[in-house]
Short mmCIF file of C-alpha atoms in Angstrom, two decimals:
data_model
loop_
_atom_site.label_atom_id
_atom_site.label_comp_id
_atom_site.label_asym_id
_atom_site.label_seq_id
_atom_site.Cartn_x
_atom_site.Cartn_y
_atom_site.Cartn_z
CA MET I 23 -132.61 -12.38 -30.67
CA SER I 24 -131.24 -9.66 -28.06
CA LEU I 25 -130.46 -6.35 -28.49
CA LEU I 26 -128.66 -4.59 -26.01
CA ILE I 27 -131.06 -1.11 -25.35
CA PRO I 28 -130.08 1.85 -23.12
CA PRO I 29 -132.79 2.94 -21.20
CA SER I 30 -131.66 6.87 -21.51
CA ASN I 31 -133.67 8.63 -24.13
CA LYS I 32 -130.28 9.77 -24.94
CA ALA I 33 -129.59 6.48 -27.28
CA ARG I 34 -129.58 7.33 -30.77
CA LYS I 35 -131.44 5.37 -33.61
CA VAL I 36 -129.82 5.11 -36.95
CA GLY I 37 -132.76 4.08 -39.40
CA ALA I 38 -136.00 2.05 -38.29
CA LYS I 39 -138.01 -0.78 -40.03
CA ARG I 40 -141.99 -1.18 -39.87
CA ARG I 41 -142.57 -4.38 -40.50
CA ASP I 42 -146.15 -6.34 -39.06
CA GLY I 43 -146.55 -3.32 -36.46
CA VAL I 44 -143.28 -4.39 -35.31
CA ILE I 45 -140.06 -1.91 -34.79
CA TYR I 46 -136.69 -3.09 -35.52
CA PRO I 47 -133.77 -0.93 -34.91
CA LEU I 48 -131.17 -1.51 -37.51
CA LEU I 49 -128.26 0.01 -34.69
CA ILE I 50 -128.49 1.90 -31.49
CA PHE I 51 -125.41 3.51 -30.15
CA PRO I 52 -125.93 4.06 -26.29
CA GLN I 53 -124.16 6.95 -24.40
CA ALA I 54 -120.70 6.30 -22.71
CA GLY I 55 -121.37 5.31 -19.27
CA LEU I 56 -125.24 4.75 -19.56
CA PRO I 57 -126.39 0.69 -18.59
CA CYS I 58 -127.69 -0.62 -20.71
CA THR I 59 -131.08 -3.61 -20.58
CA LEU I 60 -131.91 -6.31 -22.59
CA ARG I 61 -135.18 -6.13 -25.07
CA LYS I 62 -136.80 -8.97 -26.81
CA THR I 63 -137.29 -8.83 -30.68
CA THR I 64 -138.70 -10.93 -33.12
CA GLY I 65 -136.06 -12.65 -35.23
CA ASN I 66 -134.62 -10.96 -38.78
CA SER I 67 -131.83 -12.88 -40.13
CA SER I 68 -130.26 -9.51 -41.89
CA LEU I 69 -130.19 -7.54 -38.32
CA GLU I 70 -128.96 -10.56 -36.86
CA LYS I 71 -125.80 -10.97 -38.65
CA ALA I 72 -125.30 -6.94 -38.85
CA VAL I 73 -125.26 -7.02 -35.09
CA GLU I 74 -123.15 -10.32 -35.07
CA HIS I 75 -120.69 -8.66 -37.08
CA ILE I 76 -120.87 -5.30 -35.04
CA THR I 77 -120.22 -7.44 -32.18
CA ASN I 78 -117.46 -9.53 -33.28
CA LYS I 79 -115.69 -6.66 -34.42
CA ILE I 80 -115.59 -5.45 -31.66
CA ALA I 81 -114.77 -8.23 -29.43
CA ARG I 82 -111.20 -7.90 -32.02
CA MET I 83 -110.79 -5.32 -32.09
CA ALA I 84 -110.58 -5.02 -27.91
CA GLN I 85 -108.64 -8.77 -28.68
CA GLU I 86 -106.07 -6.99 -30.62
CA ALA I 87 -105.19 -3.90 -28.24
CA LYS I 88 -105.13 -6.38 -25.39
CA THR I 89 -101.97 -8.35 -27.80
CA ARG I 90 -100.40 -5.33 -28.78
CA ARG I 91 -100.57 -4.07 -25.28
CA GLU I 92 -98.75 -7.23 -23.98
CA ALA I 93 -96.36 -7.34 -26.69
CA LYS I 94 -95.44 -3.62 -25.59
CA ALA I 95 -94.91 -4.80 -22.16
CA LYS I 96 -93.06 -7.48 -23.26
CA ARG I 97 -90.71 -5.90 -25.06
CA GLU I 98 -90.16 -3.58 -22.27
CA ALA I 99 -89.41 -5.97 -20.28
CA GLU I 100 -86.70 -7.31 -22.67
CA THR I 101 -85.55 -4.44 -22.97
CA ALA I 102 -84.70 -3.52 -19.10
CA LYS I 103 -83.00 -6.94 -19.44
CA ILE I 104 -80.92 -5.79 -22.27
CA ILE I 105 -79.73 -2.18 -21.83
CA PRO I 106 -78.25 -1.83 -18.80
CA LEU I 107 -78.78 1.20 -16.05
CA LEU I 108 -75.44 2.46 -14.44
CA PRO I 109 -75.51 1.79 -10.56
CA CYS I 110 -77.49 3.51 -8.28
CA TRP I 111 -75.57 5.28 -5.83
CA ASP I 112 -78.62 7.29 -4.38
CA LYS I 113 -77.44 9.82 -2.27
CA GLY I 114 -78.03 13.59 -4.17
CA GLN I 115 -75.04 14.48 -2.48
CA GLN I 116 -73.06 11.68 -4.34
CA ARG I 117 -71.46 11.12 -7.48
CA GLY I 118 -69.95 7.71 -8.79
CA VAL I 119 -66.85 7.00 -10.85
CA PRO I 120 -65.36 3.43 -11.63
CA ASN I 121 -61.98 2.64 -9.58
CA GLU I 122 -59.53 2.23 -12.38
CA MET I 123 -60.44 5.75 -13.79
CA VAL I 124 -60.38 7.63 -10.15
CA ARG I 125 -57.30 6.12 -9.61
CA SER I 126 -55.86 7.03 -12.57
CA ALA I 127 -54.49 10.08 -14.77
CA LEU I 128 -56.88 10.44 -16.77
CA PHE I 129 -58.22 13.54 -15.46
CA SER I 130 -55.01 15.21 -14.54
CA VAL I 131 -54.56 18.10 -12.11
CA LYS I 132 -52.47 20.30 -14.86
CA ASN I 133 -54.61 23.67 -14.41
CA LYS I 134 -56.14 26.08 -17.07
CA LYS I 135 -53.04 27.81 -17.84
CA GLN I 136 -50.89 24.77 -19.45
CA ALA I 137 -52.36 24.11 -23.03
CA ARG I 138 -53.31 20.44 -23.32
CA ALA I 139 -51.82 18.08 -25.43
CA TYR I 140 -53.55 15.50 -28.02
CA LEU I 141 -52.77 11.79 -27.01
CA GLU I 142 -52.84 9.45 -29.73
CA GLY I 143 -53.67 6.21 -27.66
CA VAL I 144 -50.39 6.46 -24.46
CA PRO I 145 -51.02 4.66 -21.59
CA ILE I 146 -52.10 6.23 -18.23
CA VAL I 147 -50.83 5.75 -15.62
CA VAL I 148 -53.13 4.44 -13.07
CA VAL I 149 -52.31 3.00 -9.64
CA GLY I 150 -52.44 -0.03 -8.32
CA ASP I 151 -54.41 -2.92 -10.66
CA GLY I 152 -55.30 -1.95 -14.03
CA ARG I 153 -54.13 -0.98 -17.28
CA ILE I 154 -55.78 2.43 -19.57
CA SER I 155 -54.62 3.34 -22.30
CA TYR I 156 -56.36 6.89 -23.83
CA ARG I 157 -56.81 8.66 -27.16
CA GLY I 158 -58.18 12.40 -27.74
CA GLN I 159 -57.50 15.85 -26.59
CA GLU I 160 -56.25 15.75 -22.83
CA LEU I 161 -58.70 16.05 -20.04
CA ARG I 162 -58.76 17.67 -16.84
CA GLN I 163 -60.24 17.83 -13.23
CA ASP I 164 -62.90 20.03 -14.96
CA ASP I 165 -63.77 17.60 -17.36
CA GLU I 166 -64.30 15.04 -14.97
CA ASP I 167 -66.42 17.04 -12.55
CA VAL I 168 -68.72 17.65 -15.96
CA TRP I 169 -68.38 13.56 -16.72
CA LEU I 170 -69.41 13.22 -13.03
CA GLN I 171 -72.78 15.51 -13.35
CA ILE I 172 -73.45 13.56 -16.68
CA MET I 173 -73.72 10.51 -15.07
CA HIS I 174 -75.30 11.58 -12.45
CA GLU I 175 -78.20 12.50 -14.84
CA ALA I 176 -77.52 9.40 -16.66
CA LYS I 177 -77.88 6.70 -13.70
CA ALA I 178 -81.39 6.26 -13.46
CA ARG I 179 -81.60 5.85 -17.49
CA PRO I 180 -81.27 3.29 -20.10
CA LEU I 181 -77.57 3.39 -20.98
CA GLY I 182 -77.77 3.98 -25.19
CA LYS I 183 -80.68 6.37 -24.57
CA CYS I 184 -80.59 10.08 -24.79
CA VAL I 185 -80.17 11.79 -21.66
CA GLU I 186 -81.80 15.72 -20.94
CA PHE I 187 -80.67 18.70 -19.45
CA LYS I 188 -81.12 21.98 -19.45
CA PRO I 189 -77.29 23.61 -19.38
CA TYR I 190 -78.26 25.80 -16.66
CA ALA I 191 -79.00 22.96 -14.66
CA LEU I 192 -75.71 21.44 -15.36
CA LEU I 193 -73.86 24.73 -14.52
CA LYS I 194 -75.23 24.68 -10.84
CA GLY I 195 -74.55 21.40 -10.40
CA VAL I 196 -70.78 21.82 -10.74
CA GLY I 197 -70.51 24.79 -9.24
CA TRP I 198 -69.42 27.33 -11.77
CA ALA I 199 -70.72 30.62 -12.71
CA ILE I 200 -73.87 31.34 -15.06
CA LYS I 201 -72.34 33.15 -17.80
CA GLY I 202 -71.81 32.82 -21.11
CA GLN I 203 -68.01 31.85 -21.06
CA SER I 204 -69.13 29.20 -18.71
CA TYR I 205 -72.24 28.09 -21.55
CA GLN I 206 -69.07 27.48 -24.06
CA ARG I 207 -66.72 25.83 -21.84
CA LEU I 208 -69.31 23.28 -20.90
CA GLN I 209 -69.82 22.74 -24.27
CA ILE I 210 -66.18 22.89 -25.36
CA SER I 211 -65.78 20.41 -22.68
CA LEU I 212 -68.50 17.48 -23.98
CA GLU I 213 -67.05 17.85 -27.44
CA ARG I 214 -63.98 17.42 -26.12
CA MET I 215 -65.03 13.85 -24.47
CA VAL I 216 -67.49 13.04 -27.17
CA ALA I 217 -63.61 12.57 -29.47
CA THR I 218 -62.01 10.38 -26.96
CA ALA I 219 -61.32 6.85 -27.15
CA LEU I 220 -60.72 4.85 -23.85
CA THR I 221 -59.38 1.73 -23.33
CA VAL I 222 -59.48 -0.14 -20.05
CA SER I 223 -57.83 -3.38 -18.84
CA SER I 224 -57.93 -5.05 -15.38
CA HIS I 225 -57.67 -8.22 -13.38
CA ARG I 226 -61.59 -7.55 -12.38
CA LEU I 227 -62.99 -6.74 -15.93
CA GLY I 228 -61.04 -10.01 -17.34
CA LYS I 229 -60.81 -8.29 -20.89
CA SER I 230 -60.17 -4.84 -22.67
CA VAL I 231 -63.36 -2.39 -22.69
CA THR I 232 -63.07 0.58 -25.09
CA LEU I 233 -65.46 3.43 -25.37
CA PRO I 234 -66.10 7.05 -25.63
CA LEU I 235 -66.08 8.54 -22.96
CA ILE I 236 -69.48 10.37 -23.77
CA GLN I 237 -70.83 8.92 -27.02
CA LYS I 238 -73.00 11.66 -28.79
CA PHE I 239 -73.76 14.95 -27.17
CA GLY I 240 -76.42 17.18 -28.94
CA ARG I 241 -77.10 21.09 -28.23
CA ALA I 242 -80.56 22.70 -29.05
CA HIS I 243 -80.59 26.73 -30.55
CA GLY I 244 -82.59 28.76 -28.26
CA GLY I 245 -82.83 28.32 -25.01
CA GLY I 246 -84.21 24.10 -25.54
CA PRO I 247 -82.30 20.97 -23.64
CA TRP I 248 -78.99 19.97 -24.40
CA LYS I 249 -79.01 16.02 -25.00
CA VAL I 250 -76.06 13.45 -24.34
CA TRP I 251 -75.85 10.03 -25.08
CA ILE I 252 -73.63 7.09 -22.93
CA SER I 253 -71.77 3.44 -24.69
CA SER I 254 -73.72 0.71 -22.71
CA GLU I 255 -70.62 -0.75 -22.18
CA MET I 256 -69.86 2.01 -19.62
CA VAL I 257 -71.62 0.01 -16.76
CA VAL I 258 -69.25 -2.85 -17.46
CA LEU I 259 -66.43 0.06 -15.72
CA PHE I 260 -68.83 0.68 -13.19
CA GLY I 261 -70.00 -3.50 -12.61
CA ASP I 262 -72.09 -3.54 -9.08
CA VAL I 263 -69.30 -2.45 -6.65
CA HIS I 264 -66.32 -1.32 -8.53
CA TYR I 265 -67.10 2.14 -8.57
CA THR I 266 -66.15 4.96 -5.69
CA ARG I 267 -68.52 7.31 -4.46
CA LEU I 268 -67.61 11.27 -4.13
CA GLU I 269 -68.81 13.11 -1.90
CA TRP I 270 -69.89 16.07 -4.19
CA GLU I 271 -69.99 18.98 -2.22
CA MET I 272 -67.05 18.60 -0.58
CA ARG I 273 -65.29 18.22 -4.10
CA HIS I 274 -66.59 21.65 -5.22
CA GLN I 275 -64.37 23.48 -2.47
CA LEU I 276 -60.66 21.17 -3.55
CA GLY I 277 -58.25 22.08 -5.74
CA PRO I 278 -57.16 20.03 -8.92
CA ILE I 279 -55.33 17.66 -6.73
CA ALA I 280 -56.86 17.89 -3.80
CA LYS I 281 -59.59 16.82 -6.09
CA TRP I 282 -57.35 13.63 -7.39
CA LEU I 283 -56.51 12.86 -3.57
CA HIS I 284 -60.37 13.10 -2.78
CA GLY I 285 -61.19 10.25 -5.45
CA LEU I 286 -57.73 8.07 -4.68
CA TYR I 287 -58.85 7.90 -1.19
CA SER I 288 -62.40 7.66 -1.18
CA ARG I 289 -62.60 4.11 -2.23
CA PRO I 290 -63.63 1.35 0.22
CA CYS I 291 -60.52 -0.14 0.87
CA SER I 292 -57.27 2.02 0.96
CA THR I 293 -53.77 1.55 2.41
CA LEU I 294 -53.02 4.28 4.54
CA SER I 295 -49.54 5.16 2.83
CA ASP I 296 -49.25 5.48 -0.74
CA GLU I 297 -45.25 6.09 -2.62
CA GLY I 298 -45.18 9.94 -3.26
CA GLY I 299 -43.88 9.14 -6.87
CA ASP I 300 -46.84 7.03 -7.60
CA LEU I 301 -49.13 10.20 -6.55
CA TRP I 302 -46.75 12.63 -8.60
CA LYS I 303 -47.11 10.05 -11.66
CA GLY I 304 -50.42 9.27 -11.09
CA SER I 305 -52.32 12.55 -10.49
CA GLY I 306 -50.89 13.57 -14.10
CA SER I 307 -49.19 16.48 -12.54
CA ALA I 308 -47.15 19.19 -14.29
CA ASP I 309 -44.32 19.61 -12.22
CA GLY I 310 -41.20 18.39 -13.64
CA LEU I 311 -39.56 17.62 -10.19
CA LEU I 312 -40.59 15.19 -7.22
CA LYS I 313 -39.57 17.76 -5.07
CA THR I 314 -41.64 20.42 -6.45
CA PHE I 315 -44.52 18.10 -6.51
CA LYS I 316 -43.98 17.28 -2.98
CA ALA I 317 -45.10 21.14 -2.35
CA ASN I 318 -48.34 21.36 -3.99
CA LEU I 319 -48.91 17.58 -2.16
CA LYS I 320 -48.69 20.00 1.03
CA GLY I 321 -51.19 22.31 -0.04
CA ALA I 322 -53.56 19.34 -1.10
CA LEU I 323 -53.44 17.62 1.96
CA ASN I 324 -53.77 20.60 3.54
CA GLU I 325 -57.29 21.34 1.45
CA LEU I 326 -58.42 17.99 2.72
CA GLN I 327 -58.22 18.47 6.42
CA ALA I 328 -59.65 21.52 6.29
CA VAL I 329 -62.75 20.54 4.82
CA GLY I 330 -62.80 17.70 7.19
CA PHE I 331 -62.35 14.65 4.44
CA LEU I 332 -58.96 13.82 6.58
CA SER I 333 -58.40 14.24 10.48
CA ASP I 334 -54.58 14.28 9.92
CA TRP I 335 -51.52 13.50 7.63
CA ARG I 336 -48.02 13.61 7.61
CA ILE I 337 -45.42 12.78 4.59
CA GLU I 338 -42.14 10.27 5.73
CA GLY I 339 -40.06 10.65 2.62
CA ASN I 340 -41.58 9.68 -0.21
CA LEU I 341 -44.41 8.12 1.62
CA VAL I 342 -47.37 9.96 2.31
CA TYR I 343 -49.03 8.69 5.55
CA ALA I 344 -52.89 9.95 5.43
CA ASN I 345 -55.23 9.39 8.68
CA LEU I 346 -58.88 8.26 6.92
CA LYS I 347 -60.91 8.51 9.82
CA GLY I 348 -62.99 11.60 8.84
CA ALA I 349 -63.63 9.98 5.27
CA LEU I 350 -64.60 6.71 6.74
CA ASN I 351 -67.00 7.85 9.59
CA GLU I 352 -68.80 10.35 6.33
CA LEU I 353 -68.50 6.73 4.10
CA GLN I 354 -69.89 5.21 6.96
CA ALA I 355 -72.89 8.46 7.98
CA VAL I 356 -74.22 8.13 4.30
CA GLY I 357 -74.93 4.08 4.62
CA PHE I 358 -71.85 3.51 2.01
CA LEU I 359 -70.13 1.36 5.02
CA SER I 360 -72.06 -0.23 7.83
CA ASP I 361 -68.42 -0.65 9.75
CA TRP I 362 -64.70 0.44 9.70
CA ARG I 363 -61.16 -0.58 11.67
CA ILE I 364 -57.57 1.04 10.93
CA GLU I 365 -55.22 -1.91 11.86
CA GLY I 366 -51.15 -0.92 11.20
CA ASN I 367 -51.28 1.00 7.97
CA LEU I 368 -54.11 -0.72 6.69
CA VAL I 369 -57.50 0.11 6.46
CA TYR I 370 -60.67 -2.88 7.22
CA VAL I 371 -64.14 -1.99 5.85
CA VAL I 372 -67.26 -3.48 5.33
CA ARG I 373 -69.11 -2.83 2.87
CA ALA I 374 -73.21 -1.64 3.84
CA GLU I 375 -75.41 -4.33 1.93
CA LYS I 376 -77.94 -3.00 -0.57
CA LYS I 377 -81.35 -1.77 -0.53
CA THR I 378 -84.05 -3.54 -2.96
#
């Protein structure tokens, strides 16, 4: 029989037995990291059985630990396949929003002085393809700012899992003043978006999807992190390519109507003209007359030109012509588009290939 005996005198013997002048160690524990050597001993059936039992037990424990690690890795791999992730728009100064939402009046351009209505599953105007109905308190562009930032925080995590954030950091992210009133405003906005039911259907979806904008919201007391959960179905609305990237810092400089137009004209494919009436209804404007909306629309288009998003624009009758050269150059500069051209009133774009 052979025993592993550490050469160091730091090894500990637990009991010993003398028989015929021979010392039989019953058990030896080598110190961690010490090399061991083999020493031949005379046979002893009980000692051999004890050592064999311990050896088998150690081997069994090692095998069980290995099995647990392999099972955990397999579960994590299966979970990664089942629980989807939002697309990674990968630039810190970009935010992503599904195309149907950015082309709709879901987040209206009304200002804070106007009371918020409660909508009972009513249809929401969408510019272009798609249908949306919504149940919940009316949402505004400031709610969209919060939602965009939450989606940005959630895009690196499996949907359905908790997303933790510090309210201070989120307020900075959306560009709100750091004060008590802003914390309360943020909490109310999150609570408002939890109590929603959004139904989206379109040709590219091939079905209807109903979900809340935010699945759940939790707020810690005493300065702890806040938590939100996003429905795993949200990934269906984004798809791989069916979302619009918004330049975040530019959006911060705009008023409600200009923010909505910024989202509309940031689409990868867009015509250069839109019916004024569509913009009026699609933005969810509270202006009772198209003539009144046109006056506000001009101010918003001037805002977009001032921040460099539009290089030029004009309104002829009920048509708005917006020169998107500045916006297209920006999308190309950040790697979203590899090329673009304008022919007549149409914009042709080539989307950049995804980096793997």
